[in-house]
């Protein structure tokens, strides 16, 4: 396994010392703790839960949130490069970290009360509590504004929630779910702890993608929650959950390239070693073309997210720019994984090599956090001023 990032154009020279240190720490973690075990966990459809506390102790959970909550206070670029390295191991590991950091800790930080932040953020940063984010429903995926999950204000300091959420990462291992529900006052977010009566989860087995990630259905049947503990006071309307998606989509735009990097390096090393017709297959023009196209697209994707990260750190990144990066980089990663797989011939289908695992994982990444189509339409709206998705 090559020990360095694919860096054709001097990306590392554009990183700060802190960003390089984060990258190396994450890379060492992935080489030591993820790569040796991930194939068997994925084959057995198991999540490597034993890594959660280590990830917490290394500062990988909510890493761009402030230190006062036990987080690392990193730049957006450092956060992105961390996602890149985690997804080089497996999209399931990056998914876990994305959901915990961007979809659970971030909304608690951005929309929660002081007491909610003090209670949840340090535990979540340490990996001592796990969260999940329930927006999608069986009948409302790309169009979450149609959600049917309902929260009723009982007028006595409690709310009652009813509904079903589907495809929820970390759902059945979570200590707390952020459930987005329709109220008389628009969409609101609620923290629902796993033991709350009427709340249950069911793991969705049988995926051919993200097999090392837990995906679940959440069921809420007359779940009564305390307003002070549960309702996120400052997140009002659909823009509240959509605002969290900007954070997570940004991380995915970096992360997908990590999977692509792993596929590219695997194909390159194999092509240099595998001899057919008395030459390494890397000596044949057809194989070189694939490698040259892969490294070119990977490099363009790296520059896109680096610029986006710098904009984000200045508070200037727009949702449509995030959509462009998520859409482009996931497509690039999927193309690289698909191009790399046949370069290994029959070996390319084996779990000993990461290619089919990454390619299959990236099918989910292509769909979640806004499908490729939805991001095209968000960009289309940004450039024309016309929303073509409704
Ligand atoms: P629309 O009327 O356009 O917007 C409603 C309000 O929200 C604002 N807004 C945003 N705010 C912040 N960030 C964004 N990205 C935003 N997009 C829209 C908008 O300005 C408006 O604000 P206001 O003040 O006027 O109320 O809403 P719409 O219903 O027409 O839908 C817009 C659309 C289609 C872009 C949106 O619904 C969408 O993005 N759909 C895709 C759904 C999606 O991405 N779901 C992801 C679920 S979570 C997940 O997949 C986790 S995977 C986890 C893992 O394992 O990594
Ligand atoms: P649909 O919205 O039904 O779309 C089906 C097809 O129609 C897609 O190709 C789509 O692009 C296309 N389409 C839809 N609308 C339009 C339009 N207006 N114009 C053109 N084409 C359109 N959700 C969460 O809330 N939390 C999670 O943690 C989470 N984790 C996930 C984990 C995995 C492994 C997966 C696969 C999904 C997860 N999701 C999660 C759900 C994910 O966000 C949705 O699957 C996604 O938003 C798409 O919704 P859908 O599957 O219902 O597809």
CSV table of C-alpha atoms and ligand atoms in Angstrom, one decimal:
chain,number,residue,atom,x,y,z
A,1,UNK,CA,0.0,0.0,0.0
A,2,UNK,CA,1.4,3.4,-1.1
A,3,UNK,CA,1.9,5.5,2.0
A,4,UNK,CA,1.3,8.8,0.5
A,5,UNK,CA,-1.6,10.9,-0.8
A,6,UNK,CA,-2.0,11.1,-4.6
A,7,UNK,CA,-0.6,14.6,-5.1
A,8,UNK,CA,0.0,15.3,-8.8
A,9,UNK,CA,-0.1,19.1,-8.5
A,10,UNK,CA,1.3,20.0,-5.1
A,11,UNK,CA,-1.9,20.0,-3.1
A,12,UNK,CA,0.1,19.3,0.1
A,13,UNK,CA,2.1,22.5,-0.4
A,14,UNK,CA,-1.2,24.4,-0.2
A,15,UNK,CA,-2.1,22.9,3.2
A,16,UNK,CA,-1.1,24.4,6.6
A,17,UNK,CA,1.0,22.5,9.1
A,18,UNK,CA,-2.1,21.7,11.1
A,19,UNK,CA,-3.9,20.4,8.0
A,20,UNK,CA,-1.0,18.2,7.1
A,21,UNK,CA,-0.8,16.9,10.7
A,22,UNK,CA,-4.5,16.0,10.7
A,23,UNK,CA,-4.1,14.2,7.3
A,24,UNK,CA,-1.1,12.1,8.6
A,25,UNK,CA,-2.9,11.2,11.9
A,26,UNK,CA,-6.0,10.1,10.0
A,27,UNK,CA,-3.9,8.2,7.5
A,28,UNK,CA,-2.0,6.3,10.2
A,29,UNK,CA,-5.3,5.5,11.9
A,30,UNK,CA,-6.8,4.2,8.7
A,31,UNK,CA,-3.7,2.1,7.8
A,32,UNK,CA,-3.5,0.6,11.2
A,33,UNK,CA,-7.2,0.2,12.3
A,34,UNK,CA,-9.4,0.2,9.2
A,35,UNK,CA,-7.7,-1.3,6.2
A,36,UNK,CA,-6.7,-4.6,7.9
A,37,UNK,CA,-10.2,-5.4,9.0
A,38,UNK,CA,-12.7,-3.6,6.8
A,39,UNK,CA,-13.2,-6.3,4.1
A,40,UNK,CA,-14.3,-8.8,6.7
A,41,UNK,CA,-16.6,-6.4,8.4
A,42,UNK,CA,-18.2,-5.4,5.1
A,43,UNK,CA,-18.5,-9.0,4.0
A,44,UNK,CA,-20.2,-9.8,7.3
A,45,UNK,CA,-22.4,-6.7,7.2
A,46,UNK,CA,-21.0,-5.5,10.5
A,47,UNK,CA,-20.1,-2.0,11.7
A,48,UNK,CA,-16.7,-1.8,13.4
A,49,UNK,CA,-18.1,-0.1,16.5
A,50,UNK,CA,-14.9,-0.7,18.5
A,51,UNK,CA,-13.3,2.2,16.4
A,52,UNK,CA,-15.7,4.8,17.7
A,53,UNK,CA,-14.0,5.7,20.9
A,54,UNK,CA,-10.6,5.7,19.2
A,55,UNK,CA,-12.0,8.1,16.6
A,56,UNK,CA,-13.3,10.3,19.5
A,57,UNK,CA,-9.9,10.3,21.3
A,58,UNK,CA,-8.2,11.3,18.0
A,59,UNK,CA,-10.5,14.3,17.6
A,60,UNK,CA,-12.3,13.0,14.5
A,61,UNK,CA,-15.8,13.6,15.7
A,62,UNK,CA,-17.2,17.1,15.2
A,63,UNK,CA,-13.6,18.2,14.5
A,64,UNK,CA,-14.5,21.7,13.2
A,65,UNK,CA,-16.6,22.6,16.2
A,66,UNK,CA,-15.2,24.7,19.1
A,67,UNK,CA,-12.8,23.4,21.7
A,68,UNK,CA,-15.1,24.5,24.6
A,69,UNK,CA,-17.3,21.5,23.7
A,70,UNK,CA,-14.4,19.0,23.6
A,71,UNK,CA,-14.0,19.3,19.9
A,72,UNK,CA,-10.8,20.0,17.9
A,73,UNK,CA,-11.7,23.5,16.5
A,74,UNK,CA,-10.2,22.6,13.1
A,75,UNK,CA,-10.5,24.5,9.8
A,76,UNK,CA,-12.9,23.3,7.1
A,77,UNK,CA,-10.0,22.2,5.0
A,78,UNK,CA,-8.6,20.1,7.9
A,79,UNK,CA,-12.1,18.6,8.3
A,80,UNK,CA,-12.3,17.8,4.6
A,81,UNK,CA,-8.9,16.2,4.5
A,82,UNK,CA,-9.8,14.1,7.5
A,83,UNK,CA,-12.9,12.9,5.6
A,84,UNK,CA,-10.7,12.1,2.6
A,85,UNK,CA,-8.5,9.9,4.7
A,86,UNK,CA,-11.3,8.1,6.5
A,87,UNK,CA,-13.1,7.3,3.2
A,88,UNK,CA,-9.8,6.0,1.8
A,89,UNK,CA,-10.5,3.3,4.3
A,90,UNK,CA,-14.2,2.9,3.7
A,91,UNK,CA,-17.2,5.1,3.0
A,92,UNK,CA,-18.9,3.5,6.0
A,93,UNK,CA,-16.2,5.0,8.4
A,94,UNK,CA,-16.6,8.4,6.8
A,95,UNK,CA,-20.4,8.1,6.9
A,96,UNK,CA,-20.2,7.4,10.6
A,97,UNK,CA,-18.1,10.5,11.2
A,98,UNK,CA,-20.1,12.7,8.8
A,99,UNK,CA,-23.4,11.8,10.5
A,100,UNK,CA,-22.0,12.2,14.0
A,101,UNK,CA,-20.2,15.5,13.3
A,102,UNK,CA,-22.1,17.2,10.6
A,103,UNK,CA,-25.6,15.9,11.0
A,104,UNK,CA,-25.9,15.5,14.7
A,105,UNK,CA,-23.3,17.6,16.6
A,106,UNK,CA,-23.6,20.5,14.1
A,107,UNK,CA,-27.4,21.0,14.5
A,108,UNK,CA,-27.0,20.7,18.3
A,109,UNK,CA,-24.3,23.3,18.1
A,110,UNK,CA,-26.1,25.6,15.6
A,111,UNK,CA,-29.7,25.2,16.8
A,112,UNK,CA,-29.5,23.7,20.4
A,113,UNK,CA,-30.0,25.4,23.8
A,114,UNK,CA,-26.9,25.9,26.0
A,115,UNK,CA,-28.0,23.0,28.1
A,116,UNK,CA,-28.4,20.7,25.1
A,117,UNK,CA,-24.9,21.7,23.8
A,118,UNK,CA,-23.3,21.2,27.2
A,119,UNK,CA,-24.9,17.8,27.7
A,120,UNK,CA,-24.4,16.2,24.3
A,121,UNK,CA,-21.4,17.7,22.5
A,122,UNK,CA,-18.6,16.6,24.8
A,123,UNK,CA,-19.9,13.1,25.0
A,124,UNK,CA,-20.4,12.9,21.2
A,125,UNK,CA,-16.9,14.3,20.6
A,126,UNK,CA,-15.5,11.6,22.8
A,127,UNK,CA,-17.4,8.9,21.0
A,128,UNK,CA,-19.3,8.1,24.3
A,129,UNK,CA,-22.7,8.8,22.7
A,130,UNK,CA,-23.7,8.2,19.1
A,131,UNK,CA,-26.2,10.1,17.1
A,132,UNK,CA,-28.3,9.8,13.9
A,133,UNK,CA,-30.2,12.2,11.7
A,134,UNK,CA,-33.7,11.4,10.6
A,135,UNK,CA,-34.9,13.4,7.7
A,136,UNK,CA,-35.8,11.0,4.9
A,137,UNK,CA,-39.1,9.1,5.0
A,138,UNK,CA,-40.4,6.1,3.0
A,139,UNK,CA,-42.3,8.5,0.7
A,140,UNK,CA,-40.1,11.6,0.9
A,141,UNK,CA,-36.5,11.4,-0.1
A,142,UNK,CA,-35.4,14.1,-2.6
A,143,UNK,CA,-38.4,16.1,-1.4
A,144,UNK,CA,-38.1,16.2,2.4
A,145,UNK,CA,-40.5,19.2,2.5
A,146,UNK,CA,-43.4,16.7,2.1
A,147,UNK,CA,-42.6,14.8,5.3
A,148,UNK,CA,-45.4,13.3,7.2
A,149,UNK,CA,-43.8,12.8,10.6
A,150,UNK,CA,-45.7,15.1,12.9
A,151,UNK,CA,-44.9,16.7,16.3
A,152,UNK,CA,-47.8,18.1,18.3
A,153,UNK,CA,-47.3,20.6,21.0
A,154,UNK,CA,-49.2,19.3,24.1
A,155,UNK,CA,-49.2,22.8,25.7
A,156,UNK,CA,-47.7,21.4,29.0
A,157,UNK,CA,-44.0,21.5,28.1
A,158,UNK,CA,-44.2,18.3,26.1
A,159,UNK,CA,-44.6,17.3,22.5
A,160,UNK,CA,-45.9,14.1,20.9
A,161,UNK,CA,-44.2,12.7,17.8
A,162,UNK,CA,-45.6,10.2,15.3
A,163,UNK,CA,-44.1,9.0,12.0
A,164,UNK,CA,-41.4,6.9,10.3
A,165,UNK,CA,-38.0,7.7,9.1
A,166,UNK,CA,-36.1,5.5,6.6
A,167,UNK,CA,-32.5,4.9,5.5
A,168,UNK,CA,-31.0,6.4,8.6
A,169,UNK,CA,-27.3,5.9,9.1
A,170,UNK,CA,-26.3,4.8,12.6
A,171,UNK,CA,-30.1,4.5,13.4
A,172,UNK,CA,-30.0,1.4,15.5
A,173,UNK,CA,-26.7,2.1,17.2
A,174,UNK,CA,-27.6,5.7,18.1
A,175,UNK,CA,-28.1,6.9,21.7
A,176,UNK,CA,-30.0,9.9,20.3
A,177,UNK,CA,-31.8,10.6,17.0
A,178,UNK,CA,-32.4,14.1,15.6
A,179,UNK,CA,-35.9,13.7,14.2
A,180,UNK,CA,-37.2,16.4,11.9
A,181,UNK,CA,-41.0,16.7,12.1
A,182,UNK,CA,-43.8,18.9,10.8
A,183,UNK,CA,-45.4,21.1,13.4
A,184,UNK,CA,-48.1,23.9,13.2
A,185,UNK,CA,-45.1,26.2,13.1
A,186,UNK,CA,-43.2,24.5,10.2
A,187,UNK,CA,-40.5,21.9,10.4
A,188,UNK,CA,-38.7,21.5,13.7
A,189,UNK,CA,-35.9,19.2,15.0
A,190,UNK,CA,-36.2,17.1,18.2
A,191,UNK,CA,-33.6,15.1,20.1
A,192,UNK,CA,-35.2,11.7,20.8
A,193,UNK,CA,-33.2,9.4,23.2
A,194,UNK,CA,-33.3,5.7,22.3
A,195,UNK,CA,-35.0,4.6,25.5
A,196,UNK,CA,-38.0,6.9,25.0
A,197,UNK,CA,-41.2,4.9,25.1
A,198,UNK,CA,-42.8,4.5,21.6
A,199,UNK,CA,-39.4,5.0,19.8
A,200,UNK,CA,-37.9,2.0,18.1
A,201,UNK,CA,-35.4,1.3,15.2
A,202,UNK,CA,-35.0,-1.6,12.8
A,203,UNK,CA,-31.7,-2.3,11.0
A,204,UNK,CA,-32.1,-2.6,7.2
A,205,UNK,CA,-30.1,-5.7,6.2
A,206,UNK,CA,-29.2,-6.9,2.8
A,207,UNK,CA,-27.5,-3.9,1.2
A,208,UNK,CA,-24.9,-4.4,-1.5
A,209,UNK,CA,-23.4,-1.1,-0.6
A,210,UNK,CA,-22.1,0.5,2.6
A,211,UNK,CA,-22.2,-3.0,4.2
A,212,UNK,CA,-20.1,-1.9,7.1
A,213,UNK,CA,-22.5,1.0,7.9
A,214,UNK,CA,-25.7,0.6,10.0
A,215,UNK,CA,-28.7,1.8,8.1
A,216,UNK,CA,-32.1,1.7,9.9
A,217,UNK,CA,-35.7,2.6,9.9
A,218,UNK,CA,-36.9,4.8,12.9
A,219,UNK,CA,-40.4,4.3,14.1
A,220,UNK,CA,-42.1,6.9,16.4
A,221,UNK,CA,-45.5,5.9,17.9
A,222,UNK,CA,-46.9,8.5,20.3
A,223,UNK,CA,-43.4,9.4,21.5
A,224,UNK,CA,-43.7,12.0,24.2
A,225,UNK,CA,-40.6,14.3,24.7
A,226,UNK,CA,-39.9,17.1,27.1
A,227,UNK,CA,-39.6,20.4,25.2
A,228,UNK,CA,-36.6,21.8,27.1
A,229,UNK,CA,-34.5,18.6,26.6
A,230,UNK,CA,-35.7,17.7,23.1
A,231,UNK,CA,-36.8,20.6,20.9
A,232,UNK,CA,-33.9,22.4,19.2
A,233,UNK,CA,-35.0,26.0,19.9
A,234,UNK,CA,-33.1,27.8,17.1
A,235,UNK,CA,-33.8,25.5,14.1
A,236,UNK,CA,-37.0,26.6,12.4
A,237,UNK,CA,-38.3,25.6,9.0
A,238,UNK,CA,-36.9,23.2,6.3
A,239,UNK,CA,-33.8,25.4,6.0
A,240,UNK,CA,-32.7,24.0,9.4
A,241,UNK,CA,-32.1,20.4,8.2
A,242,UNK,CA,-31.0,21.6,4.8
A,243,UNK,CA,-28.4,23.8,6.5
A,244,UNK,CA,-26.9,20.7,8.2
A,245,UNK,CA,-26.7,19.0,4.8
A,246,UNK,CA,-24.3,21.7,3.5
A,247,UNK,CA,-21.9,20.6,6.2
A,248,UNK,CA,-22.2,16.9,5.4
A,249,UNK,CA,-22.2,17.3,1.6
A,250,UNK,CA,-19.0,19.3,1.9
A,251,UNK,CA,-17.3,16.5,3.8
A,252,UNK,CA,-18.6,13.9,1.3
A,253,UNK,CA,-17.0,16.0,-1.6
A,254,UNK,CA,-13.6,15.5,0.0
A,255,UNK,CA,-14.4,12.0,1.3
A,256,UNK,CA,-15.3,10.5,-2.1
A,257,UNK,CA,-11.9,11.4,-3.4
A,258,UNK,CA,-10.3,9.4,-0.7
A,259,UNK,CA,-12.1,6.3,-2.0
A,260,UNK,CA,-11.0,7.3,-5.5
A,261,UNK,CA,-7.4,7.8,-4.4
A,262,UNK,CA,-7.4,4.3,-2.9
A,263,UNK,CA,-8.8,2.8,-6.1
A,264,UNK,CA,-6.3,4.7,-8.3
A,265,UNK,CA,-3.3,3.7,-6.2
A,266,UNK,CA,-4.4,0.1,-6.1
A,267,UNK,CA,-4.7,0.0,-9.9
A,268,UNK,CA,-1.4,1.8,-10.5
A,269,UNK,CA,0.5,-0.6,-8.2
A,270,UNK,CA,-1.1,-3.6,-9.7
A,271,UNK,CA,-0.5,-2.4,-13.3
A,272,UNK,CA,3.2,-1.9,-12.5
A,273,UNK,CA,3.6,-5.4,-11.1
A,274,UNK,CA,1.3,-7.5,-13.3
A,275,UNK,CA,3.1,-8.9,-16.3
A,276,UNK,CA,1.3,-10.1,-19.5
A,277,UNK,CA,3.0,-10.5,-22.9
A,278,UNK,CA,6.3,-10.0,-21.1
A,279,UNK,CA,5.6,-6.5,-20.0
A,280,UNK,CA,3.9,-4.9,-17.0
A,281,UNK,CA,0.4,-4.1,-18.1
A,282,UNK,CA,1.2,-0.5,-17.1
A,283,UNK,CA,3.4,-0.4,-20.3
A,284,UNK,CA,0.3,-0.7,-22.5
A,285,UNK,CA,-1.2,2.5,-23.8
A,286,UNK,CA,-4.8,1.4,-23.0
A,287,UNK,CA,-4.0,1.0,-19.3
A,288,UNK,CA,-1.9,4.2,-19.2
A,289,UNK,CA,-4.9,6.1,-20.6
A,290,UNK,CA,-7.0,4.9,-17.8
A,291,UNK,CA,-4.4,5.8,-15.2
A,292,UNK,CA,-3.9,9.2,-16.8
A,293,UNK,CA,-7.6,10.0,-16.8
A,294,UNK,CA,-8.0,8.8,-13.2
A,295,UNK,CA,-5.2,11.0,-11.8
A,296,UNK,CA,-6.4,14.0,-13.9
A,297,UNK,CA,-10.0,13.8,-12.6
A,298,UNK,CA,-8.7,13.1,-9.0
A,299,UNK,CA,-6.5,16.2,-9.2
A,300,UNK,CA,-9.2,18.5,-10.5
A,301,UNK,CA,-11.5,17.2,-7.8
A,302,UNK,CA,-8.9,18.0,-5.1
A,303,UNK,CA,-8.5,21.6,-6.3
A,304,UNK,CA,-12.3,22.1,-6.3
A,305,UNK,CA,-12.7,21.0,-2.7
A,306,UNK,CA,-9.6,22.9,-1.6
A,307,UNK,CA,-10.9,26.2,-3.0
A,308,UNK,CA,-14.4,25.4,-1.6
A,309,UNK,CA,-12.8,24.7,1.9
A,310,UNK,CA,-11.0,28.0,1.8
A,311,UNK,CA,-14.2,29.8,0.9
A,312,UNK,CA,-16.0,28.0,3.6
A,313,UNK,CA,-13.5,29.1,6.2
A,314,UNK,CA,-14.1,32.7,5.1
A,315,UNK,CA,-17.9,32.1,5.4
A,316,UNK,CA,-18.3,32.5,1.6
A,317,UNK,CA,-19.2,29.0,0.4
A,318,UNK,CA,-22.7,28.8,-1.1
A,319,UNK,CA,-25.0,25.8,-1.0
A,320,UNK,CA,-24.8,25.5,-4.9
A,321,UNK,CA,-21.0,25.4,-4.7
A,322,UNK,CA,-21.2,22.6,-2.2
A,323,UNK,CA,-23.7,20.8,-4.5
A,324,UNK,CA,-21.2,21.1,-7.4
A,325,UNK,CA,-18.4,19.7,-5.3
A,326,UNK,CA,-20.5,16.8,-3.9
A,327,UNK,CA,-22.0,16.0,-7.3
A,328,UNK,CA,-18.7,16.2,-9.3
A,329,UNK,CA,-16.5,14.4,-6.8
A,330,UNK,CA,-18.8,11.5,-6.2
A,331,UNK,CA,-19.2,11.0,-9.9
A,332,UNK,CA,-15.4,11.2,-10.3
A,333,UNK,CA,-14.9,8.7,-7.6
A,334,UNK,CA,-17.4,6.3,-9.0
A,335,UNK,CA,-15.9,6.5,-12.5
A,336,UNK,CA,-12.4,5.9,-11.0
A,337,UNK,CA,-13.6,2.9,-9.0
A,338,UNK,CA,-15.3,1.5,-12.1
A,339,UNK,CA,-12.2,2.1,-14.3
A,340,UNK,CA,-9.8,0.6,-11.8
A,341,UNK,CA,-11.8,-2.6,-11.2
A,342,UNK,CA,-11.2,-4.3,-14.6
A,343,UNK,CA,-7.5,-3.3,-14.5
A,344,UNK,CA,-7.0,-6.0,-11.9
A,345,UNK,CA,-8.7,-8.6,-14.1
A,346,UNK,CA,-10.2,-11.4,-12.1
A,347,UNK,CA,-8.4,-10.2,-8.9
A,348,UNK,CA,-10.5,-7.0,-9.2
A,349,UNK,CA,-13.6,-8.8,-8.0
A,350,UNK,CA,-12.0,-10.0,-4.8
A,351,UNK,CA,-12.4,-8.5,-1.3
A,352,UNK,CA,-8.6,-8.7,-0.9
A,353,UNK,CA,-8.6,-5.6,-3.1
A,354,UNK,CA,-10.8,-2.6,-2.3
A,355,UNK,CA,-12.2,-1.8,-5.7
A,356,UNK,CA,-15.6,-3.4,-5.7
A,357,UNK,CA,-16.2,-2.4,-2.1
A,358,UNK,CA,-15.5,1.2,-2.9
A,359,UNK,CA,-17.5,1.1,-6.2
A,360,UNK,CA,-20.5,-0.4,-4.4
A,361,UNK,CA,-20.2,2.0,-1.5
A,362,UNK,CA,-20.1,5.0,-3.8
A,363,UNK,CA,-23.5,3.9,-5.2
A,364,UNK,CA,-25.0,5.0,-1.9
A,365,UNK,CA,-22.8,8.1,-1.7
A,366,UNK,CA,-24.2,9.0,-5.2
A,367,UNK,CA,-27.7,8.8,-3.8
A,368,UNK,CA,-27.6,10.1,-0.3
A,369,UNK,CA,-27.2,13.7,0.9
A,370,UNK,CA,-29.1,14.7,-2.3
A,371,UNK,CA,-28.9,12.5,-5.4
A,372,UNK,CA,-26.7,13.4,-8.3
A,373,UNK,CA,-29.8,14.6,-10.2
A,374,UNK,CA,-30.9,16.9,-7.3
A,375,UNK,CA,-27.4,18.5,-7.2
A,376,UNK,CA,-27.5,19.1,-11.0
A,377,UNK,CA,-30.9,20.8,-10.5
A,378,UNK,CA,-29.6,22.9,-7.5
A,379,UNK,CA,-26.7,24.1,-9.7
A,380,UNK,CA,-29.2,24.7,-12.6
A,381,UNK,CA,-31.3,26.8,-10.3
A,382,UNK,CA,-28.3,28.8,-9.2
A,383,UNK,CA,-27.3,29.7,-12.8
A,384,UNK,CA,-30.8,30.3,-14.3
A,385,UNK,CA,-32.8,31.4,-11.3
A,386,UNK,CA,-35.4,28.8,-12.2
A,387,UNK,CA,-36.1,25.8,-10.0
A,388,UNK,CA,-36.6,22.8,-12.3
A,389,UNK,CA,-37.2,20.2,-9.6
A,390,UNK,CA,-40.7,21.3,-8.6
B,1,LIG,P1,-36.8,25.3,-0.8
B,1,LIG,O1,-38.1,26.0,-0.8
B,1,LIG,O2,-35.9,25.5,-1.9
B,1,LIG,O3,-36.0,25.7,0.5
B,1,LIG,C1,-36.6,25.7,1.8
B,1,LIG,C2,-35.8,26.7,2.7
B,1,LIG,O4,-34.5,26.1,2.8
B,1,LIG,C3,-33.5,27.0,2.3
B,1,LIG,N1,-32.4,26.1,1.7
B,1,LIG,C4,-31.3,25.9,2.3
B,1,LIG,N2,-30.7,26.4,3.4
B,1,LIG,C5,-29.5,26.0,3.7
B,1,LIG,N3,-28.8,25.1,2.9
B,1,LIG,C6,-29.3,24.6,1.8
B,1,LIG,N4,-28.6,23.7,1.1
B,1,LIG,C7,-30.6,24.9,1.4
B,1,LIG,N5,-31.4,24.6,0.4
B,1,LIG,C8,-32.6,25.3,0.6
B,1,LIG,C9,-34.2,27.8,1.3
B,1,LIG,O5,-33.5,29.0,1.0
B,1,LIG,C10,-35.5,28.0,2.0
B,1,LIG,O6,-35.3,29.0,3.0
B,1,LIG,P2,-36.5,30.0,3.4
B,1,LIG,O7,-35.8,31.0,4.3
B,1,LIG,O8,-37.0,30.6,2.1
B,1,LIG,O9,-37.5,29.2,4.1
B,1,LIG,O10,-37.2,23.8,-0.5
B,1,LIG,P3,-37.7,22.7,-1.4
B,1,LIG,O11,-38.7,21.8,-0.6
B,1,LIG,O12,-38.2,23.2,-2.7
B,1,LIG,O13,-36.4,21.7,-1.7
B,1,LIG,C11,-35.2,22.2,-2.1
B,1,LIG,C12,-34.3,21.0,-2.4
B,1,LIG,C13,-34.8,20.0,-3.4
B,1,LIG,C14,-33.0,21.5,-2.9
B,1,LIG,C15,-34.0,20.2,-1.1
B,1,LIG,O14,-35.2,19.6,-0.6
B,1,LIG,C16,-33.0,19.1,-1.2
B,1,LIG,O15,-31.8,19.4,-1.0
B,1,LIG,N6,-33.4,17.8,-1.4
B,1,LIG,C17,-32.5,16.7,-1.3
B,1,LIG,C18,-32.7,15.9,0.0
B,1,LIG,C19,-31.5,15.4,0.7
B,1,LIG,O16,-30.4,15.8,0.4
B,1,LIG,N7,-31.7,14.6,1.7
B,1,LIG,C20,-30.5,14.1,2.5
B,1,LIG,C21,-31.0,13.4,3.7
B,1,LIG,S1,-29.7,13.1,4.9
B,1,LIG,C22,-28.7,12.0,4.2
B,1,LIG,O17,-28.8,11.5,3.1
B,1,LIG,C23,-27.6,11.5,5.1
B,1,LIG,S2,-26.6,10.4,4.4
B,1,LIG,C24,-25.5,10.2,5.7
B,1,LIG,C25,-24.3,9.5,5.5
B,1,LIG,O18,-24.3,8.3,5.8
B,1,LIG,O19,-23.2,10.1,5.2
B,2,LIG,P1,-36.2,9.5,-4.6
B,2,LIG,O1,-36.3,10.9,-4.1
B,2,LIG,O2,-37.5,8.7,-4.7
B,2,LIG,O3,-35.6,9.6,-6.1
B,2,LIG,C1,-35.6,8.5,-7.0
B,2,LIG,C2,-35.0,9.0,-8.3
B,2,LIG,O4,-35.7,10.1,-8.8
B,2,LIG,C3,-33.5,9.5,-8.1
B,2,LIG,O5,-32.8,9.1,-9.2
B,2,LIG,C4,-33.7,11.0,-8.1
B,2,LIG,O6,-32.6,11.7,-8.5
B,2,LIG,C5,-34.9,11.2,-9.1
B,2,LIG,N1,-35.7,12.4,-8.8
B,2,LIG,C6,-36.4,12.7,-7.7
B,2,LIG,N2,-36.9,13.9,-7.8
B,2,LIG,C7,-36.5,14.4,-9.0
B,2,LIG,C8,-36.8,15.7,-9.7
B,2,LIG,N3,-37.5,16.7,-9.1
B,2,LIG,N4,-36.2,15.8,-10.9
B,2,LIG,C9,-35.5,14.8,-11.5
B,2,LIG,N5,-35.2,13.6,-10.9
B,2,LIG,C10,-35.8,13.4,-9.6
B,2,LIG,N6,-31.5,10.0,4.9
B,2,LIG,C11,-31.5,10.6,6.2
B,2,LIG,O7,-32.4,11.4,6.5
B,2,LIG,N7,-30.6,10.3,7.1
B,2,LIG,C12,-29.6,9.4,6.9
B,2,LIG,O8,-28.7,9.2,7.7
B,2,LIG,C13,-29.5,8.7,5.6
B,2,LIG,N8,-28.6,7.8,5.4
B,2,LIG,C14,-28.6,7.1,4.2
B,2,LIG,C15,-27.8,6.0,4.0
B,2,LIG,C16,-27.9,5.2,2.9
B,2,LIG,C17,-27.0,4.0,2.7
B,2,LIG,C18,-28.8,5.6,1.8
B,2,LIG,C19,-28.8,4.8,0.6
B,2,LIG,C20,-29.6,6.6,2.0
B,2,LIG,C21,-29.6,7.4,3.2
B,2,LIG,N9,-30.5,8.4,3.4
B,2,LIG,C22,-30.5,9.1,4.7
B,2,LIG,C23,-31.6,8.7,2.5
B,2,LIG,C24,-31.1,9.5,1.3
B,2,LIG,O9,-30.9,10.9,1.6
B,2,LIG,C25,-32.2,9.4,0.2
B,2,LIG,O10,-32.1,8.1,-0.3
B,2,LIG,C26,-32.0,10.4,-0.9
B,2,LIG,O11,-32.2,11.7,-0.5
B,2,LIG,C27,-32.9,10.1,-2.2
B,2,LIG,O12,-34.2,9.8,-1.8
B,2,LIG,P2,-35.0,8.5,-2.3
B,2,LIG,O13,-34.1,7.3,-2.0
B,2,LIG,O14,-36.3,8.5,-1.6
B,2,LIG,O15,-35.1,8.7,-3.8
